[in-house]
Coordinates of C-alpha atoms in Angstrom, one line a residue:
M164 CA 12.6 2.4 0.3
N165 CA 14.6 0.0 -1.5
Q166 CA 17.1 1.8 -3.8
T167 CA 15.6 -0.5 -6.6
T168 CA 12.2 0.9 -6.2
S169 CA 11.2 4.5 -6.9
D170 CA 8.2 6.3 -5.4
D171 CA 7.7 7.9 -8.8
R172 CA 6.7 4.7 -10.3
I173 CA 3.7 4.0 -7.6
T174 CA 0.4 5.9 -8.6
R175 CA -2.7 5.8 -6.7
E176 CA -5.8 4.8 -8.5
D177 CA -8.8 6.4 -6.1
G178 CA -12.6 5.5 -6.9
E179 CA -15.7 6.0 -5.0
S180 CA -15.9 2.8 -3.3
G181 CA -12.1 1.6 -3.2
G182 CA -9.0 1.7 -5.3
R183 CA -5.0 0.7 -5.5
W184 CA -1.9 1.8 -5.2
V185 CA 0.4 0.5 -8.4
Y186 CA 4.0 -0.1 -9.2
R187 CA 4.6 -0.3 -12.6
A188 CA 7.8 -1.2 -14.4
D189 CA 9.3 -3.4 -17.5
D190 CA 5.6 -3.8 -18.7
A191 CA 4.7 -5.7 -15.2
E192 CA 2.6 -4.0 -12.1
A193 CA 2.3 -4.7 -8.6
E194 CA -0.8 -3.5 -6.6
M195 CA -2.3 -2.9 -3.4
T196 CA -5.9 -2.9 -3.0
Y197 CA -8.5 -1.3 -0.8
S198 CA -12.3 -0.6 -0.3
R199 CA -13.7 2.4 1.4
L200 CA -15.1 1.6 4.9
R201 CA -16.2 5.1 6.0
T202 CA -15.2 8.7 5.1
A203 CA -12.1 8.3 7.2
K204 CA -11.2 4.5 7.1
I205 CA -10.2 2.1 4.4
I206 CA -9.6 -1.6 4.0
V207 CA -6.4 -3.0 2.7
D208 CA -7.2 -6.3 1.4
H209 CA -4.5 -7.6 -1.0
T210 CA -1.0 -7.0 -1.8
G211 CA -0.1 -8.6 -5.2
V212 CA 3.6 -8.6 -6.2
P213 CA 5.0 -10.6 -9.5
D214 CA 7.8 -12.5 -9.8
A215 CA 9.5 -10.0 -11.5
F216 CA 9.7 -7.8 -8.6
R217 CA 10.4 -10.2 -5.9
G218 CA 13.1 -9.6 -3.2
Q219 CA 13.2 -5.9 -4.7
G220 CA 11.4 -4.2 -1.8
V221 CA 8.2 -3.2 -4.1
G222 CA 5.7 -4.7 -1.4
L223 CA 7.1 -2.6 1.2
A224 CA 7.2 0.4 -1.1
L225 CA 3.3 -0.1 -1.7
A226 CA 2.9 -0.2 2.0
E227 CA 5.0 2.8 2.9
R228 CA 3.3 5.0 0.2
M229 CA -0.1 3.9 1.5
V230 CA 0.7 4.7 5.1
A231 CA 2.0 8.3 3.8
D232 CA -1.0 8.7 2.0
M233 CA -3.4 7.8 4.6
R234 CA -1.4 10.0 7.7
S235 CA -1.4 12.8 5.3
E236 CA -5.3 12.5 4.9
G237 CA -6.2 11.7 8.3
M238 CA -7.2 8.2 7.5
R239 CA -7.1 4.9 9.5
V240 CA -6.7 1.5 7.6
I241 CA -8.0 -2.1 8.5
A242 CA -5.3 -4.4 7.4
L243 CA -6.8 -7.4 5.9
C244 CA -3.9 -8.3 4.1
P245 CA -1.7 -10.5 5.5
F246 CA 1.3 -8.7 3.8
V247 CA 0.4 -5.7 5.2
K248 CA -0.4 -7.1 9.0
A249 CA 2.9 -8.4 9.1
Q250 CA 4.6 -4.9 8.0
A251 CA 2.4 -3.2 10.7
Q252 CA 4.0 -5.5 13.0
R253 CA 7.4 -5.0 12.2
H254 CA 6.6 -0.8 11.9
P255 CA 5.4 0.1 15.1
D256 CA 5.6 3.9 13.8
W257 CA 2.6 3.1 11.9
A258 CA 0.2 2.5 14.7
D259 CA -1.2 5.9 13.8
V260 CA -2.8 4.8 10.7
I261 CA -3.2 0.8 10.8
E262 CA -5.4 -0.2 13.5

């Protein structure tokens, strides 16, 4: 993770049909949203990073947290989000999580 981001600033909001990972700092927030597909599968559909966080590794930090959470829960991910798709191609070690 980039040194300007901190994993303790990322929280997960999990609901029955989906949720999001959120990075908050300086009255701004970035998010990665998902929908539940099945008990053991989610669809990550959007990553939004405001200009205030651009170039700080916040999007990657959200993706890393998502992969870590899904790996620990034995979940699989379908990446509809173009950012997550691109990161999955750069991180072949995520193949156990991202389809």
